[in-house]
Amino acid sequence: ELRHQNNDDVAIGGSFWAGFRIVMSSPLLRAMAILMFFGVGVGTLLYNEQAIIAKQIVSDEARTAFYANIDFWINAVTLFVQLFIAPFVLFRFGVKPLLLLPAAAITLGYCALAAAPLPMLVAIVQIMTRAGEFSLSKPARETIYTRVDRETRYKAKAFIDTAIYRGGDLAFVWLHKFIAGFGSSVVFGVGILVALGMSFGAWKIGKQQENLREEKT
């Protein structure tokens, strides 16, 4: 029989609202919630508007190829960035560039789409958005969670990954339904503001995680 039980094996208890309280009490976690909410927003708006713009492609075969090519290049770019870029940037510069670079690219992409919402440009921005999330943003967020206490890691992270994520997705689905009738340029114009919100969250995380590092040193 073990005399001392590892703290990692002890149930931490609590409820769903415990995660909410932890998020609200921490500037770093509030920034993580902002990033998650607006990050979901840019993806949801783009995904829903992509379905409308893809209807410009008349042939069913061409439309299927359009979606298949997007998926192929998302996977290819993600693999390349994860193998050759993300590790170097993370170890050399920390998590801040991994969060800010995708946010900046998405903002520029939405600006281009607001000016010219063409299927090919939608495909390029979709590849940038999803590959940036999979290869840069998500690994950076997960890295930050390894540097906080257990209660934050399990309760606050669960709240952000479920309530904020699902709530954001639902909110932006309804926002898209409301503004879709005004045309793609309006949708992507609103998306620029959402992308700026994502960029703000990424910048705040960069500032707050630096404070976390200073407190631990």
Short mmCIF file of C-alpha atoms in Angstrom, two decimals:
data_model
loop_
_atom_site.label_atom_id
_atom_site.label_comp_id
_atom_site.label_asym_id
_atom_site.label_seq_id
_atom_site.Cartn_x
_atom_site.Cartn_y
_atom_site.Cartn_z
CA GLU A 1 0.00 0.00 0.00
CA LEU A 2 1.30 3.44 -0.90
CA ARG A 3 1.78 5.80 2.06
CA HIS A 4 1.73 8.95 -0.06
CA GLN A 5 -0.71 9.47 -2.86
CA ASN A 6 0.37 11.55 -5.83
CA ASN A 7 -1.57 14.82 -6.00
CA ASP A 8 -2.26 14.15 -9.69
CA ASP A 9 -4.32 11.09 -8.65
CA VAL A 10 -6.58 13.04 -6.26
CA ALA A 11 -9.94 14.08 -7.65
CA ILE A 12 -10.24 17.85 -7.58
CA GLY A 13 -14.06 17.95 -7.51
CA GLY A 14 -16.00 21.11 -8.18
CA SER A 15 -18.60 21.98 -10.78
CA PHE A 16 -19.03 23.57 -14.19
CA TRP A 17 -19.34 27.00 -12.56
CA ALA A 18 -16.01 26.54 -10.79
CA GLY A 19 -14.35 26.73 -14.20
CA PHE A 20 -16.29 29.90 -15.01
CA ARG A 21 -15.15 31.54 -11.76
CA ILE A 22 -11.51 30.62 -12.40
CA VAL A 23 -11.66 32.08 -15.91
CA MET A 24 -13.23 35.32 -14.68
CA SER A 25 -10.62 35.72 -11.95
CA SER A 26 -7.57 35.35 -14.21
CA PRO A 27 -6.48 37.90 -16.86
CA LEU A 28 -4.64 35.14 -18.74
CA LEU A 29 -7.68 32.88 -18.86
CA ARG A 30 -9.98 35.74 -19.83
CA ALA A 31 -7.66 36.38 -22.75
CA MET A 32 -7.78 32.67 -23.62
CA ALA A 33 -11.58 32.85 -23.60
CA ILE A 34 -11.55 35.92 -25.86
CA LEU A 35 -9.20 34.19 -28.29
CA MET A 36 -11.35 31.06 -28.32
CA PHE A 37 -14.63 32.97 -28.82
CA PHE A 38 -13.42 35.12 -31.71
CA GLY A 39 -11.27 32.33 -33.15
CA VAL A 40 -14.38 30.17 -33.41
CA GLY A 41 -16.13 33.18 -34.91
CA VAL A 42 -13.76 33.63 -37.85
CA GLY A 43 -13.95 29.94 -38.64
CA THR A 44 -17.75 29.77 -38.41
CA LEU A 45 -18.36 32.84 -40.57
CA LEU A 46 -15.89 31.63 -43.18
CA TYR A 47 -17.27 28.09 -43.24
CA ASN A 48 -20.88 29.19 -43.64
CA GLU A 49 -20.13 31.84 -46.26
CA GLN A 50 -17.90 29.41 -48.14
CA ALA A 51 -20.93 27.18 -48.73
CA ILE A 52 -22.77 30.12 -50.33
CA ILE A 53 -19.83 31.26 -52.47
CA ALA A 54 -19.09 27.71 -53.64
CA LYS A 55 -22.48 27.71 -55.38
CA GLN A 56 -20.84 29.92 -58.00
CA ILE A 57 -19.12 26.72 -59.13
CA VAL A 58 -21.79 25.29 -61.42
CA SER A 59 -20.69 21.69 -61.83
CA ASP A 60 -21.13 19.23 -58.95
CA GLU A 61 -17.84 17.55 -59.87
CA ALA A 62 -15.95 20.84 -59.81
CA ARG A 63 -17.53 21.77 -56.48
CA THR A 64 -16.53 18.41 -54.98
CA ALA A 65 -12.98 18.91 -56.26
CA PHE A 66 -12.99 22.42 -54.77
CA TYR A 67 -13.73 21.09 -51.29
CA ALA A 68 -11.35 18.15 -51.68
CA ASN A 69 -8.49 20.44 -52.67
CA ILE A 70 -9.12 22.64 -49.64
CA ASP A 71 -8.94 19.61 -47.32
CA PHE A 72 -5.79 18.33 -49.01
CA TRP A 73 -3.93 21.62 -48.70
CA ILE A 74 -5.07 22.14 -45.09
CA ASN A 75 -3.52 18.80 -44.18
CA ALA A 76 -0.39 19.38 -46.26
CA VAL A 77 0.28 22.87 -44.90
CA THR A 78 -0.48 21.76 -41.33
CA LEU A 79 1.99 18.87 -41.56
CA PHE A 80 4.71 21.05 -43.05
CA VAL A 81 4.31 23.82 -40.47
CA GLN A 82 4.15 21.38 -37.55
CA LEU A 83 7.31 19.61 -38.65
CA PHE A 84 9.51 22.46 -39.84
CA ILE A 85 8.25 25.80 -38.51
CA ALA A 86 6.24 25.53 -35.30
CA PRO A 87 8.92 23.77 -33.17
CA PHE A 88 11.61 26.29 -34.15
CA VAL A 89 9.37 29.30 -33.50
CA LEU A 90 8.10 27.89 -30.19
CA PHE A 91 11.54 27.14 -28.77
CA ARG A 92 13.14 30.31 -30.10
CA PHE A 93 10.42 32.90 -29.53
CA GLY A 94 7.76 31.30 -27.30
CA VAL A 95 4.01 31.07 -27.81
CA LYS A 96 3.30 34.71 -28.74
CA PRO A 97 4.20 34.44 -32.47
CA LEU A 98 2.30 31.17 -32.75
CA LEU A 99 -0.85 33.01 -31.68
CA LEU A 100 -0.27 36.37 -33.38
CA LEU A 101 0.80 35.12 -36.82
CA PRO A 102 -2.43 33.18 -37.57
CA ALA A 103 -4.53 36.05 -36.22
CA ALA A 104 -2.74 38.56 -38.45
CA ALA A 105 -3.00 36.29 -41.50
CA ILE A 106 -6.73 35.77 -40.93
CA THR A 107 -7.31 39.52 -40.54
CA LEU A 108 -5.53 40.20 -43.83
CA GLY A 109 -7.41 37.35 -45.45
CA TYR A 110 -10.76 38.74 -44.38
CA CYS A 111 -9.77 42.17 -45.71
CA ALA A 112 -9.04 40.58 -49.09
CA LEU A 113 -12.32 38.65 -49.04
CA ALA A 114 -14.32 41.76 -48.18
CA ALA A 115 -12.89 43.35 -51.33
CA ALA A 116 -13.17 40.28 -53.60
CA PRO A 117 -15.19 37.31 -52.24
CA LEU A 118 -14.13 34.86 -54.96
CA PRO A 119 -14.12 31.05 -54.56
CA MET A 120 -10.35 30.72 -55.05
CA LEU A 121 -9.63 33.41 -52.48
CA VAL A 122 -12.08 31.78 -50.06
CA ALA A 123 -10.14 28.54 -50.48
CA ILE A 124 -6.81 30.25 -49.74
CA VAL A 125 -8.13 31.96 -46.61
CA GLN A 126 -9.81 28.74 -45.45
CA ILE A 127 -6.51 26.89 -45.78
CA MET A 128 -4.69 29.66 -43.88
CA THR A 129 -7.32 29.72 -41.15
CA ARG A 130 -7.60 26.02 -40.46
CA ALA A 131 -3.94 25.16 -41.00
CA GLY A 132 -2.95 28.04 -38.73
CA GLU A 133 -5.31 26.78 -36.04
CA PHE A 134 -4.12 23.17 -36.21
CA SER A 135 -0.39 23.80 -36.56
CA LEU A 136 0.20 27.02 -34.58
CA SER A 137 -2.65 28.33 -32.42
CA LYS A 138 -3.80 25.08 -30.82
CA PRO A 139 -0.29 23.85 -29.88
CA ALA A 140 0.45 27.29 -28.39
CA ARG A 141 -2.70 27.23 -26.26
CA GLU A 142 -2.00 23.71 -25.05
CA THR A 143 1.56 24.72 -24.13
CA ILE A 144 0.23 27.49 -21.88
CA TYR A 145 -2.01 25.02 -20.03
CA THR A 146 1.04 22.95 -19.04
CA ARG A 147 2.29 25.89 -16.95
CA VAL A 148 -0.75 26.40 -14.70
CA ASP A 149 -2.08 24.55 -11.66
CA ARG A 150 -4.30 21.44 -11.92
CA GLU A 151 -7.55 23.22 -11.11
CA THR A 152 -6.96 25.74 -13.86
CA ARG A 153 -5.82 23.06 -16.29
CA TYR A 154 -8.88 20.87 -15.85
CA LYS A 155 -11.72 23.17 -14.77
CA ALA A 156 -10.97 26.43 -16.59
CA LYS A 157 -9.74 24.69 -19.74
CA ALA A 158 -12.85 22.53 -19.82
CA PHE A 159 -15.05 25.62 -19.51
CA ILE A 160 -13.22 27.41 -22.33
CA ASP A 161 -13.10 24.35 -24.60
CA THR A 162 -16.82 23.56 -24.15
CA ALA A 163 -18.95 26.53 -23.08
CA ILE A 164 -16.94 29.24 -24.83
CA TYR A 165 -16.30 27.15 -27.94
CA ARG A 166 -19.86 25.89 -28.39
CA GLY A 167 -21.40 29.18 -27.32
CA GLY A 168 -19.23 31.07 -29.78
CA ASP A 169 -20.04 28.68 -32.60
CA LEU A 170 -23.78 29.04 -31.97
CA ALA A 171 -23.57 32.84 -31.64
CA PHE A 172 -21.72 33.24 -34.94
CA VAL A 173 -23.99 30.80 -36.78
CA TRP A 174 -26.90 33.07 -35.88
CA LEU A 175 -24.89 36.18 -36.70
CA HIS A 176 -24.17 34.74 -40.14
CA LYS A 177 -27.86 34.02 -40.69
CA PHE A 178 -28.63 37.64 -39.85
CA ILE A 179 -26.03 39.28 -42.10
CA ALA A 180 -25.82 36.75 -44.98
CA GLY A 181 -28.63 38.48 -46.85
CA PHE A 182 -26.51 41.63 -47.15
CA GLY A 183 -23.93 39.85 -49.30
CA SER A 184 -20.51 38.25 -48.91
CA SER A 185 -18.62 41.54 -48.70
CA VAL A 186 -20.66 42.56 -45.65
CA VAL A 187 -20.14 39.16 -44.03
CA PHE A 188 -16.39 39.41 -44.48
CA GLY A 189 -16.42 43.06 -43.41
CA VAL A 190 -17.97 41.97 -40.11
CA GLY A 191 -15.41 39.15 -40.10
CA ILE A 192 -12.61 41.71 -40.09
CA LEU A 193 -13.90 42.98 -36.74
CA VAL A 194 -14.10 39.41 -35.45
CA ALA A 195 -10.55 38.74 -36.63
CA LEU A 196 -9.39 41.88 -34.82
CA GLY A 197 -11.06 40.54 -31.67
CA MET A 198 -9.11 37.32 -32.14
CA SER A 199 -5.90 39.33 -32.61
CA PHE A 200 -6.60 41.25 -29.40
CA GLY A 201 -7.04 37.99 -27.49
CA ALA A 202 -3.78 36.63 -28.92
CA TRP A 203 -1.93 39.82 -27.95
CA LYS A 204 -3.34 39.74 -24.41
CA ILE A 205 -2.30 36.12 -23.98
CA GLY A 206 1.21 37.01 -25.08
CA LYS A 207 1.39 39.76 -22.45
CA GLN A 208 -0.12 37.67 -19.67
CA GLN A 209 1.97 34.56 -20.27
CA GLU A 210 5.09 36.73 -20.04
CA ASN A 211 3.89 37.84 -16.59
CA LEU A 212 3.34 34.19 -15.71
CA ARG A 213 6.91 33.39 -16.71
CA GLU A 214 8.25 36.30 -14.65
CA GLU A 215 6.31 35.19 -11.58
CA LYS A 216 7.74 31.69 -11.81
CA THR A 217 11.37 32.83 -12.21
#
